[in-house]
Amino acid sequence: MAQQETLLEVRDLRVEFRTAAGLTRAVNGVNFTLERGETLAILGESGSGKSVSAQAIMGIVDSPPGKITGGSVRLQGEDLLQLDAEAMRQARGHRIAMIFQDAQAALDPAFTVGQQISETLRSGSALSPQQAEARAIDLLERVQIPEARRRVHDYPHQFSGGMAQRVMIALALALEPEVLIADEPTTALDVTVQAQVMQLLSELQAESGMGLILITHDLGVVAEVADRVAVMYAGKVVETGPIAALYARPGHPYSVGLMDSMPRVDRQEGRLLAIRGSPPNLMRIPAGCAFHPRCALAQERCMQETPALLPLPDEPGRHSACHFVADIPGRRRSELSAAPTGKSAASEEPLLRVEGLVKHFPLRSRSLLRRSPGAVKAVDGVDFELYRGETLGLVGESGCGKSTVARTLLRLERATAGRAWFAGEDLFALRGEALRRARQHIQMVFQDPYSSLNPRMTAGAIVAEPWEVHEGLAPRNEWRARARDLLQRVGLDPDDERRYPHEFSGGQRQRIGIARALAFNPQLMICDEPVSALDVSIQAQIVNLLQDLQQEFGIAVIFIAHDLSVVRHISDRVAVMYMGRIVETGTRDQIYNQPTHPYTQALLSAVPVPDPESELRQRRIILEGEVPGALDPPSGCRFRTRCWKAAPPCAQEVPALIDRFGHGHPSACLFAEARAPVPVDG
Amino acid sequence: MLAYLGRRLLQSVAVTFVVLSLVFVAGRILGDPVRLVVGIEASEERVQRVREQLNLNQPLGEQYATFIGDALSLQFGVSFWQKVPALPRVLERIPATLTLAAAALALALPLGITLGALSALRPWSRVDRITNVISLGGVSIVEFWLALMLILIFPVRLGWFKTSGYGGIEYFVLPALTLCYKPLGRIAQITRSALLDELAKPYVKAARARGLKERRVVFVHALKNAAVPVLTISGDELAALLNGAIIVETVFGWPGIGRLTIQALERRDLPMVEATVFVVAIFIIVTNLLVDMAYTWLNPRIRFSAAGDA
Ligand SMILES: Nc1ncnc2c1ncn2[C@@H]1O[C@H](COP(=O)(O)OP(=O)(O)OP(=O)(O)O)[C@@H](O)[C@H]1O
Ligand code: SF4
Ligand code: SF4
Ligand SMILES: [Mg+2]
């Protein structure tokens, strides 16, 4: 940012949606500016109006039902909202471009990527088809797509998620825009691929000097790449400012809450600090400051008077919309915090022991004449133990077999090979009454709270249902009282027993799911990505809840997640999976402080750290490529195609998961060695 | 892709066998075909002769083998009514029916797609409501009634076009109009809903964000993706047109397969009926095969999943 040149200036932007359900005020006064060469992050919970703001700037809000009701969007001085449709169309792509969260869906499946790039190029300039194709290949090379010359003829579905996002970037850059808006460009990708795509975006931005607006709800990503941040709440920007200052001294109570509810891979306070309550319904935005129902500093004035976005005294370039800004410093963290909790000591006999678990899914051949072409090796030799009252974090990228392990343990899938002992019994051999009992003792909490609750039953009935199925758990005349009690324990109102699932928010539904699991009186709870569909602020509430309940009831938990930061907070021990195998396992501290397997090391270093001053940035390992297909895994060590340490022996020998250092920290790498990519603070 | 088409072809062959078997069963097992042919009062001697002629004295298995063998060598026997081999007579009638069906589809397809697209671009607008009335009419109208109305209006009132017969354009207009309305209605409806689905998808928004012209976004991108269901319906409609031809050809005295079928049925001409059913079935199978081939062009995922599988 050598010379300041304001590219984009958004003033008091407002967007409404008129639907049968009512008037949704999605954007209620958004203000920000973007300089040349700058990266501005727009941060906020789901539904805070980030995407709608971006679409309003691009002039692509669905209309009807949407309507831009006020404000201005000046691009290099010219108000885009005043342009006629044709002039606005010419500005799109040329001067201001956009990429989307799900790249695969944002590409037309019926045309090759080359056709789509050429079409875009030719819409803007008089190129011959041959010239356009040559340019398309250049562009694909620029976004580092291997074999661009060949791949230009491929269709979108032939690209992996990460590669499709690169294609999308190539498309957006085709006409060399001044401003690029990236709406959650990496949210749908695996952690290691996320890092590749973010790095590419930063490089391209540095090369071209364009302004980048990065929309995300991931504070880690923001800290990694942004120069400045705009925090949105209920359709408004409530704080803006340079990244370092804003992270160090958030200037709005909502920003304070966001910073504190974010799990961090480089910290392990016992509890996450959650923002209480949930985001507002945009049809009924609270009067005055929209944040007041959740704000610890709220006073009478906040309910009447809407705070304006004003400069912060003594802090150049920072703005905040809070009446009591002056009270924020000093009230940080401690205000909402609770004492960290310790773990009860693990008992002697493991509750669950899994040995050599294998699950292959044979591919059904679609032609009658040919034999089955092989099997997807979803789980390929997994061993672990779990003690009573302990939490095991199972982490790995999507598709590595985490959920399949869970489903075989629940006997929802039949294991191809291997054994499991649960409370001393052979789990896979159980049948009849014994199986019913085991099923009662092993409960599952699902990722998607929407689909796992029966929409026609009230919360009370959902929680009480297990008692109907498993007689003897609770006497009928106590059901109601117990259901109310459970709802209260998971942080809901006992009177919520009469409401139906759709009347709850995502986080509340997840609480109902947990209450229902607890109703079984389980010994083991398997949580499959229980928070990944939720917002950070809600995530923290649920993780804390799980932690409390586990303490209280002494339940063992298998916590499955792709998010290493969340796992760090809740786990006693961690197992890292890659392509159907555990590659490293150990206590939480061993895994996070001294990872020995190259994959764990890469995973840890790929996690964005929500601290712009963290030194981790320099030690980043960015993995090449993506996970190979599970149909035909690489010989020897399955990680070798992406491993920076790979050597010839890795292709021959399958590295066993053995304790290579003699301190109970097995690693499946021939060249395992400790490396501390993540220093522990405090 | 070849593997995919090969598989579809094999399936078509299987379907042809099923059709042939059904024709056989319907003709032989459900009642005595001889009585059907000669009438109840015919002499015992005549019955025997026809029985012989139709191979009905052999055991059922042999009859079936002979029937399939004959059908595969395209022998459906001699028509009782016209005393000539049945199949050539049926084939003669194909051009007339096909011209009519092709004309009806050539009218229905562009009109239906245009109407559907107009609706989809402005859902719930006045244009949409008018279009909906038109297409709903097409779907629910009785062709027989429509044919009579057209006759009443044009030839009778206005003296335009001919009511019946085969020849120049003046004979052709009314049956083609009658026949096209039903497919037009369905195509318009399907186009509307398919296009609405596509227009709500992220790639449409992304295409707009690239600065493509709205015309291109709708008529190149969204419409190509919406074409898959439209094509499916058009294939079905083409098959239905061959059936619809029975009524329309009878009303307008159009010498096509439909009229021939009615005439053969009236005269209890079993070989002729079998030959018409067979020919129509083959047409429908071929249409489906063509539709399948068009799918692979429209939807690359079919093309590639099929190629990977080979
Ligand atoms: N086409 C639409 N019709 C009606 N309401 C809409 C439409 N698009 C968005 N909204 C509403 O606008 C509000 C803001 O949505 P928006 O997509 O901007 O949220 P976001 O901040 O991008 O959230 P996320 O992090 O989940 O992407 C939501 O309440 C949403 O329901
Ligand atoms: S204005 Fe009041 S309610 Fe709003 S953030 Fe500030 S203190 Fe909280
Ligand atoms: S065994 Fe080889 S390829 Fe596998 S992780 Fe270790 S060094 Fe890398
Ligand atoms: Mg969004």
mmCIF file of N, CA, C and O in Angstrom, chain A residues 56-81:
data_model
loop_
_atom_site.group_PDB
_atom_site.id
_atom_site.type_symbol
_atom_site.label_atom_id
_atom_site.label_comp_id
_atom_site.label_asym_id
_atom_site.label_seq_id
_atom_site.Cartn_x
_atom_site.Cartn_y
_atom_site.Cartn_z
ATOM 1 N N ALA A 56 -25.130 -6.966 -3.336
ATOM 2 C CA ALA A 56 -25.665 -5.631 -3.621
ATOM 3 C C ALA A 56 -24.598 -4.797 -4.328
ATOM 4 O O ALA A 56 -24.887 -4.083 -5.280
ATOM 5 N N ILE A 57 -23.344 -4.920 -3.887
ATOM 6 C CA ILE A 57 -22.263 -4.179 -4.530
ATOM 7 C C ILE A 57 -22.116 -4.621 -5.981
ATOM 8 O O ILE A 57 -21.908 -3.820 -6.880
ATOM 9 N N MET A 58 -22.269 -5.926 -6.219
ATOM 10 C CA MET A 58 -22.152 -6.469 -7.568
ATOM 11 C C MET A 58 -23.405 -6.220 -8.406
ATOM 12 O O MET A 58 -23.419 -6.519 -9.602
ATOM 13 N N GLY A 59 -24.489 -5.800 -7.763
ATOM 14 C CA GLY A 59 -25.744 -5.633 -8.488
ATOM 15 C C GLY A 59 -26.369 -6.945 -8.892
ATOM 16 O O GLY A 59 -26.996 -7.047 -9.947
ATOM 17 N N ILE A 60 -26.199 -7.992 -8.076
ATOM 18 C CA ILE A 60 -26.787 -9.289 -8.435
ATOM 19 C C ILE A 60 -27.688 -9.827 -7.328
ATOM 20 O O ILE A 60 -27.887 -11.032 -7.220
ATOM 21 N N VAL A 61 -28.250 -8.944 -6.522
ATOM 22 C CA VAL A 61 -29.228 -9.398 -5.520
ATOM 23 C C VAL A 61 -30.464 -9.901 -6.261
ATOM 24 O O VAL A 61 -30.891 -9.292 -7.235
ATOM 25 N N ASP A 62 -31.023 -11.025 -5.825
ATOM 26 C CA ASP A 62 -32.244 -11.549 -6.441
ATOM 27 C C ASP A 62 -33.361 -10.542 -6.258
ATOM 28 O O ASP A 62 -33.705 -10.195 -5.132
ATOM 29 N N SER A 63 -33.908 -10.099 -7.353
ATOM 30 C CA SER A 63 -34.907 -9.050 -7.220
ATOM 31 C C SER A 63 -36.013 -9.264 -8.230
ATOM 32 O O SER A 63 -35.736 -9.223 -9.424
ATOM 33 N N PRO A 64 -37.249 -9.514 -7.792
ATOM 34 C CA PRO A 64 -37.662 -9.723 -6.417
ATOM 35 C C PRO A 64 -37.095 -11.028 -5.858
ATOM 36 O O PRO A 64 -36.660 -11.838 -6.652
ATOM 37 N N PRO A 65 -37.083 -11.221 -4.547
ATOM 38 C CA PRO A 65 -37.693 -10.440 -3.477
ATOM 39 C C PRO A 65 -36.802 -9.326 -2.940
ATOM 40 O O PRO A 65 -37.272 -8.521 -2.147
ATOM 41 N N GLY A 66 -35.536 -9.258 -3.377
ATOM 42 C CA GLY A 66 -34.624 -8.295 -2.759
ATOM 43 C C GLY A 66 -34.733 -6.913 -3.381
ATOM 44 O O GLY A 66 -35.156 -6.763 -4.530
ATOM 45 N N LYS A 67 -34.346 -5.898 -2.617
ATOM 46 C CA LYS A 67 -34.370 -4.544 -3.155
ATOM 47 C C LYS A 67 -33.335 -3.720 -2.403
ATOM 48 O O LYS A 67 -33.267 -3.776 -1.179
ATOM 49 N N ILE A 68 -32.524 -2.984 -3.164
ATOM 50 C CA ILE A 68 -31.573 -2.078 -2.524
ATOM 51 C C ILE A 68 -32.342 -0.809 -2.193
ATOM 52 O O ILE A 68 -32.888 -0.163 -3.083
ATOM 53 N N THR A 69 -32.439 -0.474 -0.899
ATOM 54 C CA THR A 69 -33.315 0.632 -0.530
ATOM 55 C C THR A 69 -32.564 1.902 -0.182
ATOM 56 O O THR A 69 -33.192 2.906 0.136
ATOM 57 N N GLY A 70 -31.249 1.873 -0.234
ATOM 58 C CA GLY A 70 -30.562 3.118 0.049
ATOM 59 C C GLY A 70 -29.059 2.960 0.038
ATOM 60 O O GLY A 70 -28.537 1.851 -0.026
ATOM 61 N N GLY A 71 -28.371 4.110 0.059
ATOM 62 C CA GLY A 71 -26.929 4.108 0.165
ATOM 63 C C GLY A 71 -26.249 4.326 -1.171
ATOM 64 O O GLY A 71 -26.887 4.572 -2.187
ATOM 65 N N SER A 72 -24.915 4.240 -1.144
ATOM 66 C CA SER A 72 -24.152 4.410 -2.374
ATOM 67 C C SER A 72 -22.970 3.448 -2.369
ATOM 68 O O SER A 72 -22.493 3.039 -1.315
ATOM 69 N N VAL A 73 -22.545 3.060 -3.566
ATOM 70 C CA VAL A 73 -21.378 2.190 -3.743
ATOM 71 C C VAL A 73 -20.501 2.874 -4.779
ATOM 72 O O VAL A 73 -20.766 2.798 -5.971
ATOM 73 N N ARG A 74 -19.480 3.605 -4.315
ATOM 74 C CA ARG A 74 -18.653 4.335 -5.275
ATOM 75 C C ARG A 74 -17.416 3.529 -5.628
ATOM 76 O O ARG A 74 -16.606 3.225 -4.768
ATOM 77 N N LEU A 75 -17.325 3.220 -6.927
ATOM 78 C CA LEU A 75 -16.138 2.529 -7.417
ATOM 79 C C LEU A 75 -15.314 3.576 -8.149
ATOM 80 O O LEU A 75 -15.762 4.117 -9.160
ATOM 81 N N GLN A 76 -14.152 3.882 -7.642
ATOM 82 C CA GLN A 76 -13.299 4.948 -8.176
ATOM 83 C C GLN A 76 -14.133 6.207 -8.438
ATOM 84 O O GLN A 76 -14.075 6.808 -9.516
ATOM 85 N N GLY A 77 -14.951 6.542 -7.468
ATOM 86 C CA GLY A 77 -15.710 7.789 -7.552
ATOM 87 C C GLY A 77 -17.081 7.684 -8.196
ATOM 88 O O GLY A 77 -17.922 8.550 -8.025
ATOM 89 N N GLU A 78 -17.330 6.579 -8.931
ATOM 90 C CA GLU A 78 -18.598 6.497 -9.665
ATOM 91 C C GLU A 78 -19.593 5.631 -8.897
ATOM 92 O O GLU A 78 -19.265 4.510 -8.514
ATOM 93 N N ASP A 79 -20.801 6.140 -8.683
ATOM 94 C CA ASP A 79 -21.771 5.395 -7.884
ATOM 95 C C ASP A 79 -22.421 4.281 -8.717
ATOM 96 O O ASP A 79 -23.200 4.542 -9.625
ATOM 97 N N LEU A 80 -22.086 3.043 -8.383
ATOM 98 C CA LEU A 80 -22.594 1.903 -9.146
ATOM 99 C C LEU A 80 -24.115 1.791 -9.056
ATOM 100 O O LEU A 80 -24.761 1.316 -9.976
ATOM 101 N N LEU A 81 -24.666 2.219 -7.925
ATOM 102 C CA LEU A 81 -26.109 2.067 -7.759
ATOM 103 C C LEU A 81 -26.885 2.989 -8.695
ATOM 104 O O LEU A 81 -28.065 2.794 -8.931
#
